[in-house]
Amino acid sequence: MTSTDAERQDFYDRLGAQDMAPLWAVLKGLLPSEPRSKAAPHHWRYGDVRPLLLESGDLLTAEEAERRVLVLENPALKGLSRATATMYAGIQLILPGETAPAHRHSPSALRFMLEGEGAITAVGGERTTMRRGDFVITPSWAWHDHGAEGSDPCAWLDGLDLPLVQFLEAGFNEHYNDKNQAITRPEGDSMARYGANMVPMRPQSPYGLTTPIFNYPYTQTRAALVAAAAGAAPDPHEAVSLRYANPLDGGWAMPTMSAWMMHLPAGFETAPIRSTDALVMCLAEGRLTAGIGEQSFALEERDVAVAPGWTWRRFRAETDSFLFCFSDRVVHEKLGLWREERGAA
Ligand code: GTQ
């Protein structure tokens, strides 16, 4: 038994009038045979970003802006403040003497420090100095304010799980009753308690599901990667990669964003790999060619690039390279959705 197009359309119209729809008209879109990301591979050159960032510094103060940030918008997702389908990325500028006022929000944030001496962020009553290449965490719902106490403009990459939290409609935000939060602990306190391969006798997690260490210094990360590279041949797909871990449980440092650093010795080329998580990458050091999908990007230091989910990626180091990466992998893993495919070398 079949019906005419007109009969079907008439049926669909009557369904629509009662807030229903035929599954068979949309099933293929709901259940594709594999992910097809709406996001595009993309590359932001720091050399292009920096002059505009400094120009924004002449335009308004950090306090006025609350956060003076240039959002890195995926060209296929314009207007949505997304670098990938689920991750937000931006470049934040603080000028000497400025404060980005204290607030807190349920989205988690990470920082990857790009340039400038004297950048400070405070988290949960403790300050940390952010140096180039440091990976710094603002846990969900932790008060945080930023400042620049040296004589340089300070810039860093912000990564937030904003699109994910928006999707879940779980976002809260609150302003502190002062510009800066009260400082209750000396700088280095968290690192001493949790970051010396030791933890308190009765470990308590001050930030719930997020690591109690909120600055993973580049000096340590880099030294570990260099030593690891000397100890064994790089993995064909991952080169020499180490992930930022929560010392309390060994898991990812944050509940909604995974972060790691990949080191490729000069001349090393990775075999293609793809995974369901979408990556935001920032070249800490070196010169790297990134092949993402059909495109090839020549990354210089501090450049940012994105690899959408389930898109082949491969890298070639022109010089010794250190690539900071973050993604929504931890979410995929927790939900039992994470997959990867490793291509032939
Ligand atoms: O530093 O708290 O890029 O709240 C976007 C939202 C940075 C921050 C961003 C934020 C922040």
mmCIF file of C-alpha atoms and ligand atoms in Angstrom:
data_model
loop_
_atom_site.group_PDB
_atom_site.id
_atom_site.type_symbol
_atom_site.label_atom_id
_atom_site.label_comp_id
_atom_site.label_asym_id
_atom_site.label_seq_id
_atom_site.Cartn_x
_atom_site.Cartn_y
_atom_site.Cartn_z
ATOM 1 C CA MET A 1 0.000 0.000 0.000
ATOM 2 C CA THR A 2 1.468 3.354 -0.949
ATOM 3 C CA SER A 3 0.371 6.925 -0.786
ATOM 4 C CA THR A 4 0.985 10.009 -2.873
ATOM 5 C CA ASP A 5 3.416 12.748 -1.828
ATOM 6 C CA ALA A 6 0.470 15.031 -1.289
ATOM 7 C CA GLU A 7 -1.224 12.526 1.046
ATOM 8 C CA ARG A 8 1.998 12.128 3.023
ATOM 9 C CA GLN A 9 2.544 15.855 3.275
ATOM 10 C CA ASP A 10 -1.015 16.309 4.453
ATOM 11 C CA PHE A 11 -0.361 13.678 7.148
ATOM 12 C CA TYR A 12 2.908 15.353 8.191
ATOM 13 C CA ASP A 13 1.153 18.704 8.413
ATOM 14 C CA ARG A 14 -1.488 17.241 10.708
ATOM 15 C CA LEU A 15 1.250 15.635 12.823
ATOM 16 C CA GLY A 16 3.132 18.946 12.996
ATOM 17 C CA ALA A 17 -0.002 20.732 14.161
ATOM 18 C CA GLN A 18 -0.003 18.374 17.152
ATOM 19 C CA ASP A 19 3.782 18.644 17.783
ATOM 20 C CA MET A 20 4.743 15.316 16.307
ATOM 21 C CA ALA A 21 6.915 14.364 13.341
ATOM 22 C CA PRO A 22 7.593 11.229 11.286
ATOM 23 C CA LEU A 23 10.873 9.593 12.327
ATOM 24 C CA TRP A 24 11.405 8.052 8.891
ATOM 25 C CA ALA A 25 11.892 11.517 7.368
ATOM 26 C CA VAL A 26 14.789 12.343 9.721
ATOM 27 C CA LEU A 27 16.242 8.964 10.709
ATOM 28 C CA LYS A 28 19.333 9.147 8.478
ATOM 29 C CA GLY A 29 20.323 12.513 9.960
ATOM 30 C CA LEU A 30 19.796 11.260 13.510
ATOM 31 C CA LEU A 31 21.801 8.101 12.986
ATOM 32 C CA PRO A 32 24.624 8.725 10.525
ATOM 33 C CA SER A 33 26.901 5.755 9.874
ATOM 34 C CA GLU A 34 29.765 7.748 11.400
ATOM 35 C CA PRO A 35 30.272 11.254 12.839
ATOM 36 C CA ARG A 36 30.412 14.109 10.335
ATOM 37 C CA SER A 37 31.479 17.163 12.278
ATOM 38 C CA LYS A 38 29.859 20.496 11.443
ATOM 39 C CA ALA A 39 33.103 22.176 12.557
ATOM 40 C CA ALA A 40 35.909 22.858 10.070
ATOM 41 C CA PRO A 41 39.655 22.337 10.503
ATOM 42 C CA HIS A 42 41.149 25.753 11.101
ATOM 43 C CA HIS A 43 44.363 27.605 12.000
ATOM 44 C CA TRP A 44 44.751 30.955 13.782
ATOM 45 C CA ARG A 45 48.228 32.488 13.392
ATOM 46 C CA TYR A 46 49.386 34.246 16.524
ATOM 47 C CA GLY A 47 51.076 36.758 14.242
ATOM 48 C CA ASP A 48 47.589 37.730 12.985
ATOM 49 C CA VAL A 49 45.901 37.540 16.396
ATOM 50 C CA ARG A 50 48.456 39.556 18.386
ATOM 51 C CA PRO A 51 48.079 42.998 16.730
ATOM 52 C CA LEU A 52 44.287 42.780 17.031
ATOM 53 C CA LEU A 53 44.579 41.625 20.625
ATOM 54 C CA LEU A 54 46.795 44.624 21.469
ATOM 55 C CA GLU A 55 44.373 46.887 19.606
ATOM 56 C CA SER A 56 41.582 45.610 21.867
ATOM 57 C CA GLY A 57 43.775 46.743 24.770
ATOM 58 C CA ASP A 58 43.534 50.345 23.496
ATOM 59 C CA LEU A 59 39.791 50.027 23.019
ATOM 60 C CA LEU A 60 38.646 49.016 26.494
ATOM 61 C CA THR A 61 39.988 48.025 29.896
ATOM 62 C CA ALA A 62 39.983 44.482 31.251
ATOM 63 C CA GLU A 63 37.642 45.632 33.992
ATOM 64 C CA GLU A 64 35.248 47.196 31.535
ATOM 65 C CA ALA A 65 35.262 44.069 29.395
ATOM 66 C CA GLU A 66 35.201 41.789 32.475
ATOM 67 C CA ARG A 67 37.209 39.424 30.288
ATOM 68 C CA ARG A 68 39.046 41.017 27.353
ATOM 69 C CA VAL A 69 39.188 38.085 25.012
ATOM 70 C CA LEU A 70 39.174 37.533 21.279
ATOM 71 C CA VAL A 71 37.004 34.465 20.736
ATOM 72 C CA LEU A 72 38.413 31.963 18.250
ATOM 73 C CA GLU A 73 35.360 31.151 16.203
ATOM 74 C CA ASN A 74 35.281 28.102 14.043
ATOM 75 C CA PRO A 75 34.516 29.446 10.538
ATOM 76 C CA ALA A 76 31.799 26.807 10.111
ATOM 77 C CA LEU A 77 30.142 27.769 13.428
ATOM 78 C CA LYS A 78 30.148 31.567 13.253
ATOM 79 C CA GLY A 79 28.356 33.482 15.967
ATOM 80 C CA LEU A 80 28.243 30.511 18.334
ATOM 81 C CA SER A 81 31.510 31.211 20.228
ATOM 82 C CA ARG A 82 32.825 27.749 19.445
ATOM 83 C CA ALA A 83 36.252 26.594 18.328
ATOM 84 C CA THR A 84 34.868 23.071 17.931
ATOM 85 C CA ALA A 85 31.351 21.712 18.341
ATOM 86 C CA THR A 86 31.805 21.399 22.114
ATOM 87 C CA MET A 87 34.806 23.547 23.086
ATOM 88 C CA TYR A 88 35.241 27.307 23.399
ATOM 89 C CA ALA A 89 38.655 28.913 22.841
ATOM 90 C CA GLY A 90 39.793 32.511 23.079
ATOM 91 C CA ILE A 91 42.910 34.627 23.554
ATOM 92 C CA GLN A 92 42.830 36.801 26.663
ATOM 93 C CA LEU A 93 44.843 39.993 27.178
ATOM 94 C CA ILE A 94 45.715 41.670 30.488
ATOM 95 C CA LEU A 95 47.776 44.854 30.451
ATOM 96 C CA PRO A 96 50.171 45.807 33.263
ATOM 97 C CA GLY A 97 48.279 46.934 36.343
ATOM 98 C CA GLU A 98 44.908 45.682 35.159
ATOM 99 C CA THR A 99 42.538 43.278 36.873
ATOM 100 C CA ALA A 100 39.995 40.973 35.311
ATOM 101 C CA PRO A 101 37.493 41.020 38.187
ATOM 102 C CA ALA A 102 36.678 37.961 40.269
ATOM 103 C CA HIS A 103 33.740 35.803 39.266
ATOM 104 C CA ARG A 104 32.856 32.132 39.174
ATOM 105 C CA HIS A 105 30.858 29.941 36.845
ATOM 106 C CA SER A 106 29.892 26.319 36.443
ATOM 107 C CA PRO A 107 31.724 25.987 33.117
ATOM 108 C CA SER A 108 35.349 24.946 33.717
ATOM 109 C CA ALA A 109 38.231 26.914 32.247
ATOM 110 C CA LEU A 110 41.812 26.155 31.364
ATOM 111 C CA ARG A 111 44.586 28.556 30.408
ATOM 112 C CA PHE A 112 47.629 27.958 28.290
ATOM 113 C CA MET A 113 50.077 30.791 28.856
ATOM 114 C CA LEU A 114 51.412 32.463 25.708
ATOM 115 C CA GLU A 115 53.410 35.545 26.590
ATOM 116 C CA GLY A 116 54.293 38.165 29.186
ATOM 117 C CA GLU A 117 55.985 38.169 32.576
ATOM 118 C CA GLY A 118 53.979 38.713 35.741
ATOM 119 C CA ALA A 119 50.592 37.226 34.834
ATOM 120 C CA ILE A 120 48.708 36.210 37.936
ATOM 121 C CA THR A 121 45.568 34.229 38.408
ATOM 122 C CA ALA A 122 43.945 33.457 41.726
ATOM 123 C CA VAL A 123 41.872 30.345 42.314
ATOM 124 C CA GLY A 124 40.158 29.391 45.546
ATOM 125 C CA GLY A 125 42.145 31.816 47.714
ATOM 126 C CA GLU A 126 45.573 31.032 46.195
ATOM 127 C CA ARG A 127 47.520 32.951 43.588
ATOM 128 C CA THR A 128 49.752 31.474 40.935
ATOM 129 C CA THR A 129 52.155 33.139 38.531
ATOM 130 C CA MET A 130 51.502 32.021 34.977
ATOM 131 C CA ARG A 131 54.624 31.591 32.874
ATOM 132 C CA ARG A 132 54.900 30.776 29.205
ATOM 133 C CA GLY A 133 53.724 27.232 28.477
ATOM 134 C CA ASP A 134 52.104 26.733 31.889
ATOM 135 C CA PHE A 135 48.804 24.864 31.942
ATOM 136 C CA VAL A 136 46.533 26.516 34.483
ATOM 137 C CA ILE A 137 43.101 25.391 35.620
ATOM 138 C CA THR A 138 40.064 27.253 36.863
ATOM 139 C CA PRO A 139 37.771 24.570 38.292
ATOM 140 C CA SER A 140 34.025 24.748 37.897
ATOM 141 C CA TRP A 141 32.494 27.190 40.400
ATOM 142 C CA ALA A 142 35.887 28.378 41.773
ATOM 143 C CA TRP A 143 36.307 32.143 42.222
ATOM 144 C CA HIS A 144 38.951 33.481 39.861
ATOM 145 C CA ASP A 145 40.464 36.830 38.949
ATOM 146 C CA HIS A 146 43.452 37.623 36.787
ATOM 147 C CA GLY A 147 46.071 40.354 36.766
ATOM 148 C CA ALA A 148 49.363 41.460 35.217
ATOM 149 C CA GLU A 149 51.875 42.659 37.772
ATOM 150 C CA GLY A 150 54.936 42.994 35.548
ATOM 151 C CA SER A 151 55.608 45.494 32.794
ATOM 152 C CA ASP A 152 54.479 43.328 29.851
ATOM 153 C CA PRO A 153 51.109 42.739 28.259
ATOM 154 C CA CYS A 154 50.136 39.176 29.183
ATOM 155 C CA ALA A 155 48.266 36.869 26.850
ATOM 156 C CA TRP A 156 47.025 33.330 27.148
ATOM 157 C CA LEU A 157 44.768 30.842 25.429
ATOM 158 C CA ASP A 158 41.497 30.203 27.258
ATOM 159 C CA GLY A 159 39.708 26.889 26.842
ATOM 160 C CA LEU A 160 36.236 26.431 28.269
ATOM 161 C CA ASP A 161 33.568 23.759 28.081
ATOM 162 C CA LEU A 162 30.962 26.478 27.431
ATOM 163 C CA PRO A 163 29.234 24.919 24.388
ATOM 164 C CA LEU A 164 28.894 21.637 26.257
ATOM 165 C CA VAL A 165 27.468 23.310 29.349
ATOM 166 C CA GLN A 166 25.139 25.354 27.141
ATOM 167 C CA PHE A 167 23.918 22.184 25.482
ATOM 168 C CA LEU A 168 23.212 20.678 28.891
ATOM 169 C CA GLU A 169 21.623 23.971 30.022
ATOM 170 C CA ALA A 170 23.634 23.730 33.241
ATOM 171 C CA GLY A 171 25.341 27.132 33.306
ATOM 172 C CA PHE A 172 25.510 29.342 36.426
ATOM 173 C CA ASN A 173 27.555 32.515 36.908
ATOM 174 C CA GLU A 174 28.172 34.815 39.881
ATOM 175 C CA HIS A 175 30.178 37.997 40.546
ATOM 176 C CA TYR A 176 32.413 38.404 43.577
ATOM 177 C CA ASN A 177 31.665 41.300 45.924
ATOM 178 C CA ASP A 178 35.098 42.805 45.276
ATOM 179 C CA LYS A 179 37.544 43.178 42.366
ATOM 180 C CA ASN A 180 39.902 40.553 43.765
ATOM 181 C CA GLN A 181 39.071 37.535 45.850
ATOM 182 C CA ALA A 182 40.502 37.190 49.355
ATOM 183 C CA ILE A 183 43.868 35.400 49.376
ATOM 184 C CA THR A 184 44.010 32.842 52.186
ATOM 185 C CA ARG A 185 46.954 30.598 51.230
ATOM 186 C CA PRO A 186 50.529 31.266 50.083
ATOM 187 C CA GLU A 187 51.539 30.773 46.458
ATOM 188 C CA GLY A 188 52.650 27.181 45.892
ATOM 189 C CA ASP A 189 50.419 25.680 48.598
ATOM 190 C CA SER A 190 48.477 23.368 46.255
ATOM 191 C CA MET A 191 51.657 22.280 44.496
ATOM 192 C CA ALA A 192 53.286 21.432 47.832
ATOM 193 C CA ARG A 193 50.331 19.381 49.039
ATOM 194 C CA TYR A 194 49.452 17.559 45.829
ATOM 195 C CA GLY A 195 52.180 18.113 43.247
ATOM 196 C CA ALA A 196 55.292 16.483 44.716
ATOM 197 C CA ASN A 197 54.163 12.903 43.998
ATOM 198 C CA MET A 198 52.664 13.052 47.477
ATOM 199 C CA VAL A 199 49.174 13.801 48.718
ATOM 200 C CA PRO A 200 47.765 14.643 52.153
ATOM 201 C CA MET A 201 47.228 11.732 54.556
ATOM 202 C CA ARG A 202 43.527 12.386 54.373
ATOM 203 C CA PRO A 203 43.212 13.760 50.872
ATOM 204 C CA GLN A 204 40.261 15.993 50.343
ATOM 205 C CA SER A 205 39.406 17.249 46.929
ATOM 206 C CA PRO A 206 39.019 21.006 47.287
ATOM 207 C CA TYR A 207 37.517 21.290 43.796
ATOM 208 C CA GLY A 208 35.360 18.189 43.549
ATOM 209 C CA LEU A 209 36.018 16.397 40.283
ATOM 210 C CA THR A 210 38.827 18.765 39.277
ATOM 211 C CA THR A 211 42.501 18.312 40.163
ATOM 212 C CA PRO A 212 43.689 20.196 43.266
ATOM 213 C CA ILE A 213 46.789 21.349 41.338
ATOM 214 C CA PHE A 214 45.923 24.398 39.333
ATOM 215 C CA ASN A 215 49.237 25.220 37.700
ATOM 216 C CA TYR A 216 51.187 22.529 35.810
ATOM 217 C CA PRO A 217 54.410 24.424 35.020
ATOM 218 C CA TYR A 218 55.873 24.110 31.542
ATOM 219 C CA THR A 219 59.387 23.617 32.959
ATOM 220 C CA GLN A 220 58.233 20.311 34.503
ATOM 221 C CA THR A 221 56.113 19.232 31.535
ATOM 222 C CA ARG A 222 58.884 19.947 29.064
ATOM 223 C CA ALA A 223 61.585 18.219 31.104
ATOM 224 C CA ALA A 224 59.397 15.122 31.475
ATOM 225 C CA LEU A 225 58.713 14.964 27.733
ATOM 226 C CA VAL A 226 62.361 15.414 26.793
ATOM 227 C CA ALA A 227 63.425 12.699 29.240
ATOM 228 C CA ALA A 228 60.660 10.373 28.024
ATOM 229 C CA ALA A 229 61.769 10.929 24.418
ATOM 230 C CA ALA A 230 65.281 9.880 25.366
ATOM 231 C CA GLY A 231 63.993 6.692 26.998
ATOM 232 C CA ALA A 232 62.064 5.067 24.145
ATOM 233 C CA ALA A 233 61.161 5.558 20.508
ATOM 234 C CA PRO A 234 58.143 7.831 19.957
ATOM 235 C CA ASP A 235 54.747 6.184 19.440
ATOM 236 C CA PRO A 236 53.970 6.155 15.695
ATOM 237 C CA HIS A 237 50.636 7.966 16.188
ATOM 238 C CA GLU A 238 51.090 9.947 19.396
ATOM 239 C CA ALA A 239 54.832 10.695 19.290
ATOM 240 C CA VAL A 240 55.781 11.370 22.921
ATOM 241 C CA SER A 241 52.571 12.384 24.695
ATOM 242 C CA LEU A 242 51.909 12.851 28.389
ATOM 243 C CA ARG A 243 48.596 13.904 29.824
ATOM 244 C CA TYR A 244 47.914 16.276 32.708
ATOM 245 C CA ALA A 245 46.622 14.055 35.522
ATOM 246 C CA ASN A 246 44.683 14.520 38.736
ATOM 247 C CA PRO A 247 47.073 13.224 41.445
ATOM 248 C CA LEU A 248 44.135 12.073 43.588
ATOM 249 C CA ASP A 249 42.879 9.469 41.138
ATOM 250 C CA GLY A 250 45.247 9.446 38.177
ATOM 251 C CA GLY A 251 42.437 10.472 35.836
ATOM 252 C CA TRP A 252 42.218 13.510 33.618
ATOM 253 C CA ALA A 253 42.837 16.806 35.387
ATOM 254 C CA MET A 254 39.366 18.148 34.657
ATOM 255 C CA PRO A 255 35.926 16.506 34.477
ATOM 256 C CA THR A 256 34.899 17.970 31.121
ATOM 257 C CA MET A 257 38.140 18.702 29.270
ATOM 258 C CA SER A 258 41.141 16.480 28.608
ATOM 259 C CA ALA A 259 44.534 18.115 28.234
ATOM 260 C CA TRP A 260 47.915 16.759 27.253
ATOM 261 C CA MET A 261 51.185 17.765 25.617
ATOM 262 C CA MET A 262 52.707 16.045 22.605
ATOM 263 C CA HIS A 263 56.434 16.258 21.921
ATOM 264 C CA LEU A 264 57.778 15.511 18.460
ATOM 265 C CA PRO A 265 61.544 15.423 18.035
ATOM 266 C CA ALA A 266 62.748 17.321 14.940
ATOM 267 C CA GLY A 267 61.920 15.439 11.744
ATOM 268 C CA PHE A 268 59.458 13.051 13.395
ATOM 269 C CA GLU A 269 56.234 12.466 11.508
ATOM 270 C CA THR A 270 53.164 10.805 13.021
ATOM 271 C CA ALA A 271 50.932 8.306 11.254
ATOM 272 C CA PRO A 272 47.299 9.377 10.742
ATOM 273 C CA ILE A 273 44.913 8.998 13.651
ATOM 274 C CA ARG A 274 41.339 10.096 14.259
ATOM 275 C CA SER A 275 39.165 10.061 17.339
ATOM 276 C CA THR A 276 35.638 11.096 18.231
ATOM 277 C CA ASP A 277 36.873 13.981 20.392
ATOM 278 C CA ALA A 278 37.651 17.310 18.739
ATOM 279 C CA LEU A 279 41.036 18.890 19.463
ATOM 280 C CA VAL A 280 42.161 22.431 20.111
ATOM 281 C CA MET A 281 45.945 22.657 19.780
ATOM 282 C CA CYS A 282 48.470 25.351 20.556
ATOM 283 C CA LEU A 283 52.114 25.093 19.581
ATOM 284 C CA ALA A 284 54.150 25.815 22.700
ATOM 285 C CA GLU A 285 57.504 25.527 20.993
ATOM 286 C CA GLY A 286 58.939 24.549 17.634
ATOM 287 C CA ARG A 287 57.630 24.460 14.086
ATOM 288 C CA LEU A 288 55.087 21.886 13.068
ATOM 289 C CA THR A 289 53.106 20.942 9.999
ATOM 290 C CA ALA A 290 49.638 19.726 10.962
ATOM 291 C CA GLY A 291 47.594 17.772 8.439
ATOM 292 C CA ILE A 292 43.946 17.963 9.478
ATOM 293 C CA GLY A 293 41.427 16.358 7.143
ATOM 294 C CA GLU A 294 42.363 17.514 3.660
ATOM 295 C CA GLN A 295 44.182 20.594 4.887
ATOM 296 C CA SER A 296 47.753 21.296 5.875
ATOM 297 C CA PHE A 297 48.714 24.029 8.340
ATOM 298 C CA ALA A 298 52.214 25.339 9.049
ATOM 299 C CA LEU A 299 52.122 26.096 12.767
ATOM 300 C CA GLU A 300 54.455 28.605 14.354
ATOM 301 C CA GLU A 301 54.886 29.115 18.079
ATOM 302 C CA ARG A 302 51.669 30.207 19.844
ATOM 303 C CA ASP A 303 49.475 29.416 16.816
ATOM 304 C CA VAL A 304 46.199 27.649 17.511
ATOM 305 C CA ALA A 305 44.567 25.001 15.318
ATOM 306 C CA VAL A 306 41.509 22.795 15.624
ATOM 307 C CA ALA A 307 40.847 19.247 14.448
ATOM 308 C CA PRO A 308 37.104 18.431 14.406
ATOM 309 C CA GLY A 309 35.954 15.078 15.746
ATOM 310 C CA TRP A 310 36.514 11.978 13.619
ATOM 311 C CA THR A 311 38.841 13.875 11.289
ATOM 312 C CA TRP A 312 42.214 12.372 10.361
ATOM 313 C CA ARG A 313 45.162 14.244 11.802
ATOM 314 C CA ARG A 314 48.914 13.855 11.453
ATOM 315 C CA PHE A 315 51.914 15.953 12.358
ATOM 316 C CA ARG A 316 55.444 16.549 11.165
ATOM 317 C CA ALA A 317 57.957 18.401 13.314
ATOM 318 C CA GLU A 318 60.184 20.764 11.355
ATOM 319 C CA THR A 319 62.112 21.452 14.573
ATOM 320 C CA ASP A 320 61.787 19.953 18.083
ATOM 321 C CA SER A 321 58.140 20.653 18.843
ATOM 322 C CA PHE A 322 55.835 20.736 21.845
ATOM 323 C CA LEU A 323 52.125 20.812 21.079
ATOM 324 C CA PHE A 324 49.591 21.545 23.818
ATOM 325 C CA CYS A 325 46.224 19.872 23.162
ATOM 326 C CA PHE A 326 42.828 19.895 24.807
ATOM 327 C CA SER A 327 39.587 18.196 23.842
ATOM 328 C CA ASP A 328 36.264 16.825 25.056
ATOM 329 C CA ARG A 329 37.753 13.310 25.182
ATOM 330 C CA VAL A 330 37.078 12.815 28.914
ATOM 331 C CA VAL A 331 33.361 13.368 28.298
ATOM 332 C CA HIS A 332 33.307 10.847 25.463
ATOM 333 C CA GLU A 333 35.141 8.345 27.679
ATOM 334 C CA LYS A 334 32.795 8.760 30.622
ATOM 335 C CA LEU A 335 29.785 8.301 28.376
ATOM 336 C CA GLY A 336 31.245 5.228 26.694
ATOM 337 C CA LEU A 337 31.346 7.005 23.333
ATOM 338 C CA TRP A 338 35.050 7.525 22.761
ATOM 339 C CA ARG A 339 36.586 5.786 19.745
ATOM 340 C CA GLU A 340 39.796 6.180 17.860
ATOM 341 C CA GLU A 341 41.176 4.750 14.654
ATOM 342 C CA ARG A 342 44.880 4.455 13.936
ATOM 343 C CA GLY A 343 45.892 4.587 10.280
ATOM 344 C CA ALA A 344 48.847 2.837 8.701
ATOM 345 C CA ALA A 345 52.195 4.552 9.153
HETATM 346 O O1 GTQ B 1 38.819 34.106 32.382
HETATM 347 O O2 GTQ B 1 36.992 33.688 33.443
HETATM 348 O O3 GTQ B 1 37.749 33.393 27.608
HETATM 349 O O4 GTQ B 1 34.778 33.577 32.171
HETATM 350 C C1 GTQ B 1 35.639 33.304 28.659
HETATM 351 C C2 GTQ B 1 34.892 33.352 29.826
HETATM 352 C C3 GTQ B 1 37.632 33.610 29.945
HETATM 353 C C4 GTQ B 1 37.616 33.836 32.403
HETATM 354 C C5 GTQ B 1 37.002 33.430 28.739
HETATM 355 C C6 GTQ B 1 35.512 33.519 31.042
HETATM 356 C C7 GTQ B 1 36.906 33.652 31.103
#
